[in-house]
PDB file of C-alpha atoms in Angstrom:
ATOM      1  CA  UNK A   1      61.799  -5.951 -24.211  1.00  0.00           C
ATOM      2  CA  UNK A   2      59.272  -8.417 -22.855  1.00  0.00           C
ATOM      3  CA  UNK A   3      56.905  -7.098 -20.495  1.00  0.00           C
ATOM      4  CA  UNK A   4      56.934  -9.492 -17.486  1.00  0.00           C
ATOM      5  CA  UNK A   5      60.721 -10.655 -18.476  1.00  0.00           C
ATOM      6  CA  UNK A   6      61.948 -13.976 -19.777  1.00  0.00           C
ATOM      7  CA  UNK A   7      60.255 -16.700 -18.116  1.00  0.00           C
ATOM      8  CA  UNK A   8      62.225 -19.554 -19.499  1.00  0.00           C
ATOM      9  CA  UNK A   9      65.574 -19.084 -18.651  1.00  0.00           C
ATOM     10  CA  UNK A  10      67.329 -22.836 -17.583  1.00  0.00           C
ATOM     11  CA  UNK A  11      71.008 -22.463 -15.532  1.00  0.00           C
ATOM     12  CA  UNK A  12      74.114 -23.809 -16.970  1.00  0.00           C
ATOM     13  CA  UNK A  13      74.888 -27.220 -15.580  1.00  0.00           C
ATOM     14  CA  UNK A  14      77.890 -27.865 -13.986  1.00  0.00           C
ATOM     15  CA  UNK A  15      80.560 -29.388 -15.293  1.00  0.00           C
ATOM     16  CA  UNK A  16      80.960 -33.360 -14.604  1.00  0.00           C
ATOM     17  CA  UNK A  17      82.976 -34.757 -12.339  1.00  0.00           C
ATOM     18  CA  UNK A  18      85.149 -37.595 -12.839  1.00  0.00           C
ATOM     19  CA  UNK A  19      83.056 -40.678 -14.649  1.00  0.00           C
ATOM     20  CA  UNK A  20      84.215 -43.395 -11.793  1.00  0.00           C
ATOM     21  CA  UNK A  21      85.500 -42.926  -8.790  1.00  0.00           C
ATOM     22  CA  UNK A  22      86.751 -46.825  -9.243  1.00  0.00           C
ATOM     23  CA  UNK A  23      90.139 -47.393  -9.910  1.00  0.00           C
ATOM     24  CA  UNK A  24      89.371 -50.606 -11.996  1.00  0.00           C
ATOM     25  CA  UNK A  25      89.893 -49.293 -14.842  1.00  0.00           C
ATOM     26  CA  UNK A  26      93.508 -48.431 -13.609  1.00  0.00           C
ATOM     27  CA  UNK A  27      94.358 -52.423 -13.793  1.00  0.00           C
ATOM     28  CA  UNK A  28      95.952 -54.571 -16.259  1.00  0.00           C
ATOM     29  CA  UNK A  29      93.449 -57.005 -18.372  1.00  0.00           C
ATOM     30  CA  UNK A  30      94.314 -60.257 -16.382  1.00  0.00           C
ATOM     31  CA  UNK A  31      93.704 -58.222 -13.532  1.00  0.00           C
ATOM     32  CA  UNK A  32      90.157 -57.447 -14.150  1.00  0.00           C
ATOM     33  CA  UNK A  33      89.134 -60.392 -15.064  1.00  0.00           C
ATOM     34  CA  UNK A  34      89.854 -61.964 -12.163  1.00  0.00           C
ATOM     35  CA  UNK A  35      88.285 -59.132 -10.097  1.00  0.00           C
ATOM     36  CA  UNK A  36      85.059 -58.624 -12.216  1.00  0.00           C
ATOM     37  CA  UNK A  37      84.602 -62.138 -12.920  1.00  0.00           C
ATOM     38  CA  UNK A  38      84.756 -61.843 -17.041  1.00  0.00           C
ATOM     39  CA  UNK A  39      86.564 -65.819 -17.812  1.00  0.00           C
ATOM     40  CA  UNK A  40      83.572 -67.963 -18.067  1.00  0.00           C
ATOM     41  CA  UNK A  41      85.376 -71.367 -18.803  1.00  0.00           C
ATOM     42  CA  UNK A  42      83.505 -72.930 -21.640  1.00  0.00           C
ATOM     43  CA  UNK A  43      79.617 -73.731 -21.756  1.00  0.00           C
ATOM     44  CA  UNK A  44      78.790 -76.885 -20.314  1.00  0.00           C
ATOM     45  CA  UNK A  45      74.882 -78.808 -19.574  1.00  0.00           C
ATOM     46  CA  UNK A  46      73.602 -81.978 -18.692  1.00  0.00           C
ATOM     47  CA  UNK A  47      70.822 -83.463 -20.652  1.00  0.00           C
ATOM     48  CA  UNK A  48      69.275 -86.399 -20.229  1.00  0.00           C
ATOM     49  CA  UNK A  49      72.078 -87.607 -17.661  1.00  0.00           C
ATOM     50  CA  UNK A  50      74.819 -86.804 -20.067  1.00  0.00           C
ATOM     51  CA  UNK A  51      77.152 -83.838 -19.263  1.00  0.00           C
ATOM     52  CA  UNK A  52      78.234 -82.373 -22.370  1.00  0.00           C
ATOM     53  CA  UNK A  53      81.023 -79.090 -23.103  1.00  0.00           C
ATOM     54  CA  UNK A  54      80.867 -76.878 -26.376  1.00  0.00           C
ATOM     55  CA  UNK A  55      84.519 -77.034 -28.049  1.00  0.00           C
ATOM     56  CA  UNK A  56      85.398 -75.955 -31.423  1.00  0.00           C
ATOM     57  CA  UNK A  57      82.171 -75.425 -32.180  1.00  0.00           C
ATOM     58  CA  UNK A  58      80.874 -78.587 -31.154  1.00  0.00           C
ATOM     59  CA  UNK A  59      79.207 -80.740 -28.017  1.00  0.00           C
ATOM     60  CA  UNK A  60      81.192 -83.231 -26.956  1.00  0.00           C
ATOM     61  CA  UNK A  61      80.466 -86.100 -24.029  1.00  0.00           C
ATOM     62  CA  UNK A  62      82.555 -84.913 -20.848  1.00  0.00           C
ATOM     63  CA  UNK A  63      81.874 -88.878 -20.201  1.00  0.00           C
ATOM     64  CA  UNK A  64      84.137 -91.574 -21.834  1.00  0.00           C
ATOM     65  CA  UNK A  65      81.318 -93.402 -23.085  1.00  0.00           C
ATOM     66  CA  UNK A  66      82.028 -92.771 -26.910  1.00  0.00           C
ATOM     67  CA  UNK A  67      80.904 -96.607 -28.021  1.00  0.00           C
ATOM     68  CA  UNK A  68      77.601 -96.589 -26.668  1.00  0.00           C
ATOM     69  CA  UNK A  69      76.836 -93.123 -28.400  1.00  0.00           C
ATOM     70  CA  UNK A  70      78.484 -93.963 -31.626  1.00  0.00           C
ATOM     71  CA  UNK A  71      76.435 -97.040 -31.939  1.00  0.00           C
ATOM     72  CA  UNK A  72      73.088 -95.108 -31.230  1.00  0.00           C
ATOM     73  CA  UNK A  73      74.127 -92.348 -33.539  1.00  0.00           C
ATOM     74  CA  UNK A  74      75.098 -94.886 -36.089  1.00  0.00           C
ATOM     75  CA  UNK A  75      71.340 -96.406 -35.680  1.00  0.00           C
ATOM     76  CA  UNK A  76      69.735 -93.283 -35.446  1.00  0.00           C
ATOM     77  CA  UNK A  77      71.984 -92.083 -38.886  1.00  0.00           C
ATOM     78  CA  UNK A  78      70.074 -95.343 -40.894  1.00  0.00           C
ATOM     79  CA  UNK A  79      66.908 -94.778 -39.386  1.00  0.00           C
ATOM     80  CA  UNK A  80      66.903 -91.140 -40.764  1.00  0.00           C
ATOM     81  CA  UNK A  81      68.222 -91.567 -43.953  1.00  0.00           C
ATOM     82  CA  UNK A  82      65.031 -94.675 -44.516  1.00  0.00           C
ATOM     83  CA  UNK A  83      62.590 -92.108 -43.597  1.00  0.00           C
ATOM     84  CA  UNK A  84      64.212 -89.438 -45.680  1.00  0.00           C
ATOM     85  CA  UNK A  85      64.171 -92.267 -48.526  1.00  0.00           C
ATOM     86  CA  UNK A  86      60.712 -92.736 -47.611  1.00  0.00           C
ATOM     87  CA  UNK A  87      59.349 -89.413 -47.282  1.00  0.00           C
ATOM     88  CA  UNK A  88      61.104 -88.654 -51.343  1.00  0.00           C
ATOM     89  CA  UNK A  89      58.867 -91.372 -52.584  1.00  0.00           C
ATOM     90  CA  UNK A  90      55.849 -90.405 -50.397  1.00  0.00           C
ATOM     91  CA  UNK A  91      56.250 -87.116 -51.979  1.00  0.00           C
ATOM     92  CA  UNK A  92      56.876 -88.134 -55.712  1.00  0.00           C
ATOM     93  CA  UNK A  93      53.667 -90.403 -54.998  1.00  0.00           C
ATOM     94  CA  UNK A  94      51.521 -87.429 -54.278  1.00  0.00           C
ATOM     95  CA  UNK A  95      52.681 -85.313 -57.217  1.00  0.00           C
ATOM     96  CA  UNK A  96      51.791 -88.167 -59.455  1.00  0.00           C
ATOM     97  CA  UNK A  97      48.569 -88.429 -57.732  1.00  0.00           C
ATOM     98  CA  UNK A  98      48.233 -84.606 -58.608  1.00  0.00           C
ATOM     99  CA  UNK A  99      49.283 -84.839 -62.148  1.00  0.00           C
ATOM    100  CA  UNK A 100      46.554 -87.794 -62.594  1.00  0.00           C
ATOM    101  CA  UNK A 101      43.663 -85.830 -60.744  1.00  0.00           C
ATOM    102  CA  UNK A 102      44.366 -83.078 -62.896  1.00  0.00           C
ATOM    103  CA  UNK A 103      44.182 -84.412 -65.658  1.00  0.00           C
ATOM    104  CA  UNK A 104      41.271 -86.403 -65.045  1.00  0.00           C
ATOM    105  CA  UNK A 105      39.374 -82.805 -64.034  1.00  0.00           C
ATOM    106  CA  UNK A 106      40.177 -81.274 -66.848  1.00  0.00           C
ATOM    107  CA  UNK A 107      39.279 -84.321 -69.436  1.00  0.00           C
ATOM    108  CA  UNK A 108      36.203 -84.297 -67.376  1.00  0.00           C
ATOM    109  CA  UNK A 109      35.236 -80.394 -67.969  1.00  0.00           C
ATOM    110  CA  UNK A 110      36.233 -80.826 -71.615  1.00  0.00           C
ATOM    111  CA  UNK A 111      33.646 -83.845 -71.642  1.00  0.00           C
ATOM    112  CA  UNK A 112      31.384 -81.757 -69.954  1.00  0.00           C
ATOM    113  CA  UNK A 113      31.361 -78.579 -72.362  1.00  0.00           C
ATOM    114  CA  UNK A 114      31.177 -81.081 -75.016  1.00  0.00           C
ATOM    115  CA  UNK A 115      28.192 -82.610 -73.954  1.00  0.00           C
ATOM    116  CA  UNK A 116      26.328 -79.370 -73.465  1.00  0.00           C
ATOM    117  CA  UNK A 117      27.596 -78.355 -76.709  1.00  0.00           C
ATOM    118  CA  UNK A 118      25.441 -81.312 -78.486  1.00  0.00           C
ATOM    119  CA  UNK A 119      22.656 -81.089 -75.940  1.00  0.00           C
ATOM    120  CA  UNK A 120      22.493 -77.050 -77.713  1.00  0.00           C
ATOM    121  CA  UNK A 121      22.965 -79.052 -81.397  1.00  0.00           C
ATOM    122  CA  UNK A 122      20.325 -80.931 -81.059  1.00  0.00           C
ATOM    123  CA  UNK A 123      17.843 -78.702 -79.335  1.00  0.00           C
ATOM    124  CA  UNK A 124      18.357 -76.126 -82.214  1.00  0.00           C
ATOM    125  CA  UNK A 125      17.973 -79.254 -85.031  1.00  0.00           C
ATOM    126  CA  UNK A 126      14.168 -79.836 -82.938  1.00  0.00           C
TER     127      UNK A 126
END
């Protein structure tokens, strides 16, 4: 038996009442989604003054003006695929560039370590 008693000794909490006292979740789905505001419509922005709408996965032009954009995309398509071309060559030029420096290092070093090798030849023939 403790001497001054136990001074920790919390109360039971009370039991909860009921979660929500809204009878929302009483409705049908259609029903709540036109309360609570849940159908978005789909995603829609306007960039560069061109309104565009995500469907299937995809932004389309809300505006008719397919022909104009085609075009452009067509152009901008070629232009890529040149600088892609150009960029693989660009690239296969600087690994032969590489290959050639390295080479040209290490023919040098071998060069080098012969060289010392008869500067230590003849300084031991003296």
């Amino acid at each position: 038996m403790p001497l001054f008693g136990n001074s920790f000794s919390p109360k039971k909490t009370p039991p909860r009442k009921w979660a929500s006292l809204s009878n929302l979740h009483l409705l049908d789905r259609s029903t709540r989604e036109v309360e609570l505001g849940l159908e978005y419509g789909t995603p829609t922005m306007n960039l560069a003054g061109q309104s565009l709408k995500f469907e299937n996965g995809q932004w389309v032009s809300e505006s008719g003006t397919f022909l104009g954009d085609r075009r452009e995309l067509q152009r901008l398509r070629k232009r890529n695929q040149q600088l892609e071309e150009e960029n693989n060559l660009l690239r296969l030029k600087v690994d032969i560039l590489l290959d050639m420096l390295s080479e040209t290092t290490a023919e040098s070093h071998l060069m080098e370590k012969e060289l010392e090798e008869l500067k230590q030849h003849s300084r031991r023939k003296k």
